[in-house]
Short mmCIF file of C-alpha atoms in Angstrom, two decimals:
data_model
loop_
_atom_site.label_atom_id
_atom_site.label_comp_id
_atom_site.label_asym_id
_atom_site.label_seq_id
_atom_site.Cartn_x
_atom_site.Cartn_y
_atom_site.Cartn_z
CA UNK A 1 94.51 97.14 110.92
CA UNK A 2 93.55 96.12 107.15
CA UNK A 3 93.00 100.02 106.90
CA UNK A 4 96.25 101.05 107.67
CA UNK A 5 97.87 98.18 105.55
CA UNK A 6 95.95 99.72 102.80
CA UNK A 7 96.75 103.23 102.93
CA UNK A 8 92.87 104.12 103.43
CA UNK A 9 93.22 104.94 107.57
CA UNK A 10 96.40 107.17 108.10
CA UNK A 11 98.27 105.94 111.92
CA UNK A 12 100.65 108.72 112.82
CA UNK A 13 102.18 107.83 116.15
CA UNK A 14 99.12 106.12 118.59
CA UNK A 15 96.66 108.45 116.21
CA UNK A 16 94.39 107.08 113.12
CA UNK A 17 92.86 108.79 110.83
CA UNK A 18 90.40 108.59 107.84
CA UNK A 19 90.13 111.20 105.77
CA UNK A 20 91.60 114.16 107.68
CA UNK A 21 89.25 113.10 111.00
CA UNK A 22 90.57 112.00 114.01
CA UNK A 23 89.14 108.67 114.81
CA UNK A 24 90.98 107.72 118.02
CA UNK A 25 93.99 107.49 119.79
CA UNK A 26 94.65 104.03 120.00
CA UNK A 27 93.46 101.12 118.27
CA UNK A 28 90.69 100.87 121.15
CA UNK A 29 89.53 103.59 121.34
CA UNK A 30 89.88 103.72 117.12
CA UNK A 31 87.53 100.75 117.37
CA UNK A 32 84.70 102.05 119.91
CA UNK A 33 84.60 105.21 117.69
CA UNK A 34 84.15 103.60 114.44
CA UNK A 35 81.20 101.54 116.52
CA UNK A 36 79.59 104.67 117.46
CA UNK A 37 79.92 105.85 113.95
CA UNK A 38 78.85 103.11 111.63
CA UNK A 39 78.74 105.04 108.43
CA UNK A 40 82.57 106.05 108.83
CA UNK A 41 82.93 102.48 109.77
CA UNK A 42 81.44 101.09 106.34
CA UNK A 43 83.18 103.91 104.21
CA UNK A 44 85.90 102.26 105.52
CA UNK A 45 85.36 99.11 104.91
CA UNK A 46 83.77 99.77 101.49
CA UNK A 47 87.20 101.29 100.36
CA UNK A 48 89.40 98.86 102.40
CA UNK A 49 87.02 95.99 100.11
CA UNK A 50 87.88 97.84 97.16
CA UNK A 51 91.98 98.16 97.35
CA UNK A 52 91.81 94.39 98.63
CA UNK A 53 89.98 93.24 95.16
CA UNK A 54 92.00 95.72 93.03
CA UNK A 55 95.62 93.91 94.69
CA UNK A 56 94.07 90.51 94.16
CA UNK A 57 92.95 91.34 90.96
CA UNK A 58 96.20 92.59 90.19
CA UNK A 59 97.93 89.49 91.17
CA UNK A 60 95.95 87.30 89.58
CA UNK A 61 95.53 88.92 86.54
CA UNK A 62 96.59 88.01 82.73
CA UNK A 63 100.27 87.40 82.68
CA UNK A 64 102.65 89.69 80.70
CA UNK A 65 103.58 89.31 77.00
CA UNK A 66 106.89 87.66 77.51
CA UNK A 67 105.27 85.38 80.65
CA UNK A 68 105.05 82.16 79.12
CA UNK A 69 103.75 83.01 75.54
CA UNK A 70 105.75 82.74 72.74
CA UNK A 71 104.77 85.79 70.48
CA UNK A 72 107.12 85.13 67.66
CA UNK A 73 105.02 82.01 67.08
#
């Protein structure tokens, strides 16, 4: 689910996808597949880890210029 939310597994109606391979049809049988195949499974993960720190680390980041700083002095 955390996949699809961030754009690394593709759903196209009851189909999911990771980079242009079927995984299942259904989030079941999505799930027993990527249990069969554990290193899909952590590439997954891996990149699904990576968007999730790269959106919190944009969200908590440095605010902008004109965010509560006065520049002028």
């Amino acid at each position: 689910d955390l996949g699809v939310k961030a754009g690394i597994v593709e759903k196209s109606g009851s189909w999911f996808s990771y980079d242009s391979t079927r995984i299942g049809q259904g989030r079941e049988n999505a799930k027993e597949f990527l249990k069969n195949n554990p290193d899909m499974a952590a590439s997954i993960e891996k990149a699904v880890r990576q968007s999730t720190t790269k959106i919190a680390d944009d969200m908590l980041g440095a605010p902008e210029p004109d965010e509560g700083q006065d520049l002028e002095g």
